[in-house]
């Protein structure tokens, strides 16, 4: 699977890429976490191929933040960036 270059920069803090899969309206599970988007390429391709073997892939899209979403039948796969928040940063959050 060819992942195009990111168009817009991601948040300023450290970012991890979370690969997850599931069923529409049923939720999903985290498959793995990657330090770099390109490191997830093989796993994303493998999961997309398995999805294609079960159902016809009906939608593949990339969002501006670089996240990738694949849908087929009622199943989905996503690779999404998440900013890492450290314990000291959590300690300095304002309370409501």
mmCIF file of N, CA and C in Angstrom, residues 13-76:
data_model
loop_
_atom_site.group_PDB
_atom_site.id
_atom_site.type_symbol
_atom_site.label_atom_id
_atom_site.label_comp_id
_atom_site.label_asym_id
_atom_site.label_seq_id
_atom_site.Cartn_x
_atom_site.Cartn_y
_atom_site.Cartn_z
ATOM 1 N N UNK A 13 3.710 18.010 19.628
ATOM 2 C CA UNK A 13 4.264 17.040 20.565
ATOM 3 C C UNK A 13 4.598 15.724 19.894
ATOM 4 N N UNK A 14 5.159 14.779 20.671
ATOM 5 C CA UNK A 14 5.443 13.458 20.103
ATOM 6 C C UNK A 14 4.142 12.807 19.642
ATOM 7 N N UNK A 15 4.202 12.094 18.533
ATOM 8 C CA UNK A 15 3.013 11.469 17.949
ATOM 9 C C UNK A 15 3.252 9.979 17.800
ATOM 10 N N UNK A 16 2.243 9.185 18.129
ATOM 11 C CA UNK A 16 2.240 7.762 17.818
ATOM 12 C C UNK A 16 1.102 7.509 16.846
ATOM 13 N N UNK A 17 1.245 6.461 16.068
ATOM 14 C CA UNK A 17 0.238 6.079 15.083
ATOM 15 C C UNK A 17 -0.428 4.806 15.568
ATOM 16 N N UNK A 18 -1.744 4.857 15.731
ATOM 17 C CA UNK A 18 -2.499 3.722 16.255
ATOM 18 C C UNK A 18 -3.252 3.047 15.104
ATOM 19 N N UNK A 19 -2.949 1.756 14.933
ATOM 20 C CA UNK A 19 -3.634 0.931 13.939
ATOM 21 C C UNK A 19 -4.740 0.188 14.668
ATOM 22 N N UNK A 20 -5.960 0.362 14.191
ATOM 23 C CA UNK A 20 -7.090 -0.311 14.826
ATOM 24 C C UNK A 20 -8.021 -0.866 13.749
ATOM 25 N N UNK A 21 -8.879 -1.786 14.173
ATOM 26 C CA UNK A 21 -9.853 -2.372 13.264
ATOM 27 C C UNK A 21 -11.088 -2.765 14.042
ATOM 28 N N UNK A 22 -12.194 -2.896 13.329
ATOM 29 C CA UNK A 22 -13.431 -3.280 13.998
ATOM 30 C C UNK A 22 -14.576 -3.395 13.027
ATOM 31 N N UNK A 23 -15.785 -3.408 13.596
ATOM 32 C CA UNK A 23 -17.006 -3.470 12.807
ATOM 33 C C UNK A 23 -17.801 -2.194 13.031
ATOM 34 N N UNK A 24 -18.396 -1.702 11.958
ATOM 35 C CA UNK A 24 -19.225 -0.500 12.058
ATOM 36 C C UNK A 24 -20.299 -0.723 13.128
ATOM 37 N N UNK A 25 -20.535 0.258 13.936
ATOM 38 C CA UNK A 25 -21.558 0.259 14.981
ATOM 39 C C UNK A 25 -21.299 -0.776 16.072
ATOM 40 N N UNK A 26 -20.142 -1.431 16.055
ATOM 41 C CA UNK A 26 -19.824 -2.434 17.075
ATOM 42 C C UNK A 26 -18.555 -2.085 17.842
ATOM 43 N N UNK A 27 -17.856 -1.047 17.424
ATOM 44 C CA UNK A 27 -16.601 -0.686 18.077
ATOM 45 C C UNK A 27 -15.417 -1.362 17.409
ATOM 46 N N UNK A 28 -14.282 -1.303 18.067
ATOM 47 C CA UNK A 28 -13.083 -1.878 17.484
ATOM 48 C C UNK A 28 -12.017 -2.096 18.530
ATOM 49 N N UNK A 29 -10.857 -2.532 18.058
ATOM 50 C CA UNK A 29 -9.733 -2.837 18.923
ATOM 51 C C UNK A 29 -8.459 -2.222 18.370
ATOM 52 N N UNK A 30 -7.582 -1.844 19.266
ATOM 53 C CA UNK A 30 -6.254 -1.401 18.852
ATOM 54 C C UNK A 30 -5.454 -2.630 18.477
ATOM 55 N N UNK A 31 -4.879 -2.602 17.291
ATOM 56 C CA UNK A 31 -4.068 -3.713 16.796
ATOM 57 C C UNK A 31 -2.618 -3.519 17.213
ATOM 58 N N UNK A 32 -2.104 -2.293 17.018
ATOM 59 C CA UNK A 32 -0.713 -2.007 17.330
ATOM 60 C C UNK A 32 -0.502 -0.500 17.377
ATOM 61 N N UNK A 33 0.631 -0.094 17.923
ATOM 62 C CA UNK A 33 1.006 1.319 18.014
ATOM 63 C C UNK A 33 2.397 1.462 17.418
ATOM 64 N N UNK A 34 2.573 2.489 16.579
ATOM 65 C CA UNK A 34 3.830 2.702 15.859
ATOM 66 C C UNK A 34 4.375 4.094 16.149
ATOM 67 N N UNK A 35 5.691 4.199 16.169
ATOM 68 C CA UNK A 35 6.336 5.490 16.386
ATOM 69 C C UNK A 35 6.367 6.342 15.130
ATOM 70 N N UNK A 36 6.157 5.715 13.979
ATOM 71 C CA UNK A 36 6.227 6.412 12.698
ATOM 72 C C UNK A 36 5.159 5.836 11.773
ATOM 73 N N UNK A 37 4.554 6.681 10.998
ATOM 74 C CA UNK A 37 3.494 6.261 10.082
ATOM 75 C C UNK A 37 3.981 5.218 9.085
ATOM 76 N N UNK A 38 5.185 5.397 8.577
ATOM 77 C CA UNK A 38 5.710 4.460 7.589
ATOM 78 C C UNK A 38 6.000 3.086 8.174
ATOM 79 N N UNK A 39 6.269 3.024 9.473
ATOM 80 C CA UNK A 39 6.495 1.723 10.109
ATOM 81 C C UNK A 39 5.226 0.867 10.121
ATOM 82 N N UNK A 40 4.079 1.504 10.025
ATOM 83 C CA UNK A 40 2.800 0.792 10.038
ATOM 84 C C UNK A 40 2.388 0.292 8.659
ATOM 85 N N UNK A 41 3.122 0.678 7.642
ATOM 86 C CA UNK A 41 2.733 0.369 6.261
ATOM 87 C C UNK A 41 2.475 -1.117 6.035
ATOM 88 N N UNK A 42 3.397 -1.977 6.470
ATOM 89 C CA UNK A 42 3.244 -3.414 6.246
ATOM 90 C C UNK A 42 2.023 -3.986 6.935
ATOM 91 N N UNK A 43 1.816 -3.619 8.194
ATOM 92 C CA UNK A 43 0.673 -4.119 8.948
ATOM 93 C C UNK A 43 -0.641 -3.605 8.364
ATOM 94 N N UNK A 44 -0.662 -2.341 7.953
ATOM 95 C CA UNK A 44 -1.862 -1.782 7.345
ATOM 96 C C UNK A 44 -2.181 -2.500 6.035
ATOM 97 N N UNK A 45 -1.174 -2.728 5.230
ATOM 98 C CA UNK A 45 -1.364 -3.423 3.957
ATOM 99 C C UNK A 45 -1.867 -4.844 4.186
ATOM 100 N N UNK A 46 -1.272 -5.542 5.153
ATOM 101 C CA UNK A 46 -1.676 -6.913 5.463
ATOM 102 C C UNK A 46 -3.133 -6.967 5.905
ATOM 103 N N UNK A 47 -3.525 -6.076 6.790
ATOM 104 C CA UNK A 47 -4.908 -6.061 7.277
ATOM 105 C C UNK A 47 -5.878 -5.673 6.165
ATOM 106 N N UNK A 48 -5.475 -4.740 5.309
ATOM 107 C CA UNK A 48 -6.336 -4.342 4.186
ATOM 108 C C UNK A 48 -6.507 -5.508 3.208
ATOM 109 N N UNK A 49 -5.451 -6.282 2.981
ATOM 110 C CA UNK A 49 -5.551 -7.446 2.093
ATOM 111 C C UNK A 49 -6.496 -8.492 2.686
ATOM 112 N N UNK A 50 -6.385 -8.712 3.993
ATOM 113 C CA UNK A 50 -7.290 -9.675 4.641
ATOM 114 C C UNK A 50 -8.741 -9.203 4.575
ATOM 115 N N UNK A 51 -8.946 -7.890 4.742
ATOM 116 C CA UNK A 51 -10.287 -7.331 4.612
ATOM 117 C C UNK A 51 -10.799 -7.527 3.191
ATOM 118 N N UNK A 52 -9.942 -7.276 2.224
ATOM 119 C CA UNK A 52 -10.311 -7.452 0.809
ATOM 120 C C UNK A 52 -10.647 -8.911 0.504
ATOM 121 N N UNK A 53 -9.962 -9.846 1.146
ATOM 122 C CA UNK A 53 -10.248 -11.269 0.922
ATOM 123 C C UNK A 53 -11.626 -11.660 1.439
ATOM 124 N N UNK A 54 -12.127 -10.963 2.470
ATOM 125 C CA UNK A 54 -13.449 -11.257 3.040
ATOM 126 C C UNK A 54 -14.566 -10.464 2.359
ATOM 127 N N UNK A 55 -14.300 -9.206 2.086
ATOM 128 C CA UNK A 55 -15.303 -8.300 1.512
ATOM 129 C C UNK A 55 -14.630 -7.461 0.422
ATOM 130 N N UNK A 56 -15.442 -6.864 -0.406
ATOM 131 C CA UNK A 56 -14.900 -5.893 -1.351
ATOM 132 C C UNK A 56 -14.653 -4.588 -0.603
ATOM 133 N N UNK A 57 -13.469 -4.013 -0.750
ATOM 134 C CA UNK A 57 -13.174 -2.734 -0.107
ATOM 135 C C UNK A 57 -14.009 -1.661 -0.799
ATOM 136 N N UNK A 58 -14.800 -0.946 0.003
ATOM 137 C CA UNK A 58 -15.725 0.030 -0.558
ATOM 138 C C UNK A 58 -15.252 1.469 -0.418
ATOM 139 N N UNK A 59 -14.310 1.717 0.497
ATOM 140 C CA UNK A 59 -13.860 3.094 0.698
ATOM 141 C C UNK A 59 -12.456 3.082 1.292
ATOM 142 N N UNK A 60 -11.597 3.893 0.703
ATOM 143 C CA UNK A 60 -10.260 4.135 1.248
ATOM 144 C C UNK A 60 -10.040 5.633 1.163
ATOM 145 N N UNK A 61 -9.656 6.237 2.285
ATOM 146 C CA UNK A 61 -9.430 7.676 2.256
ATOM 147 C C UNK A 61 -8.307 8.056 3.214
ATOM 148 N N UNK A 62 -7.710 9.190 2.917
ATOM 149 C CA UNK A 62 -6.691 9.761 3.784
ATOM 150 C C UNK A 62 -7.135 11.152 4.186
ATOM 151 N N UNK A 63 -7.117 11.419 5.481
ATOM 152 C CA UNK A 63 -7.485 12.734 5.988
ATOM 153 C C UNK A 63 -6.280 13.667 5.947
ATOM 154 N N UNK A 64 -6.522 14.953 6.167
ATOM 155 C CA UNK A 64 -5.454 15.953 6.131
ATOM 156 C C UNK A 64 -4.347 15.697 7.152
ATOM 157 N N UNK A 65 -4.685 15.039 8.259
ATOM 158 C CA UNK A 65 -3.669 14.751 9.280
ATOM 159 C C UNK A 65 -2.848 13.512 8.943
ATOM 160 N N UNK A 66 -3.129 12.883 7.799
ATOM 161 C CA UNK A 66 -2.383 11.700 7.369
ATOM 162 C C UNK A 66 -3.033 10.395 7.757
ATOM 163 N N UNK A 67 -4.101 10.442 8.549
ATOM 164 C CA UNK A 67 -4.761 9.197 8.944
ATOM 165 C C UNK A 67 -5.355 8.511 7.715
ATOM 166 N N UNK A 68 -5.371 7.181 7.768
ATOM 167 C CA UNK A 68 -5.862 6.361 6.665
ATOM 168 C C UNK A 68 -7.021 5.524 7.179
ATOM 169 N N UNK A 69 -8.096 5.468 6.396
ATOM 170 C CA UNK A 69 -9.298 4.720 6.767
ATOM 171 C C UNK A 69 -9.683 3.802 5.611
ATOM 172 N N UNK A 70 -9.922 2.533 5.920
ATOM 173 C CA UNK A 70 -10.298 1.534 4.920
ATOM 174 C C UNK A 70 -11.592 0.889 5.399
ATOM 175 N N UNK A 71 -12.561 0.762 4.490
ATOM 176 C CA UNK A 71 -13.835 0.134 4.845
ATOM 177 C C UNK A 71 -14.201 -0.911 3.811
ATOM 178 N N UNK A 72 -14.779 -2.004 4.288
ATOM 179 C CA UNK A 72 -15.273 -3.062 3.420
ATOM 180 C C UNK A 72 -16.313 -3.872 4.160
ATOM 181 N N UNK A 73 -17.469 -4.093 3.522
ATOM 182 C CA UNK A 73 -18.559 -4.748 4.241
ATOM 183 C C UNK A 73 -18.911 -3.900 5.447
ATOM 184 N N UNK A 74 -18.965 -4.514 6.596
ATOM 185 C CA UNK A 74 -19.203 -3.774 7.843
ATOM 186 C C UNK A 74 -17.909 -3.569 8.620
ATOM 187 N N UNK A 75 -16.797 -3.970 8.060
ATOM 188 C CA UNK A 75 -15.522 -3.876 8.768
ATOM 189 C C UNK A 75 -14.752 -2.622 8.371
ATOM 190 N N UNK A 76 -13.887 -2.174 9.261
ATOM 191 C CA UNK A 76 -13.063 -0.997 9.009
ATOM 192 C C UNK A 76 -11.677 -1.198 9.611
#
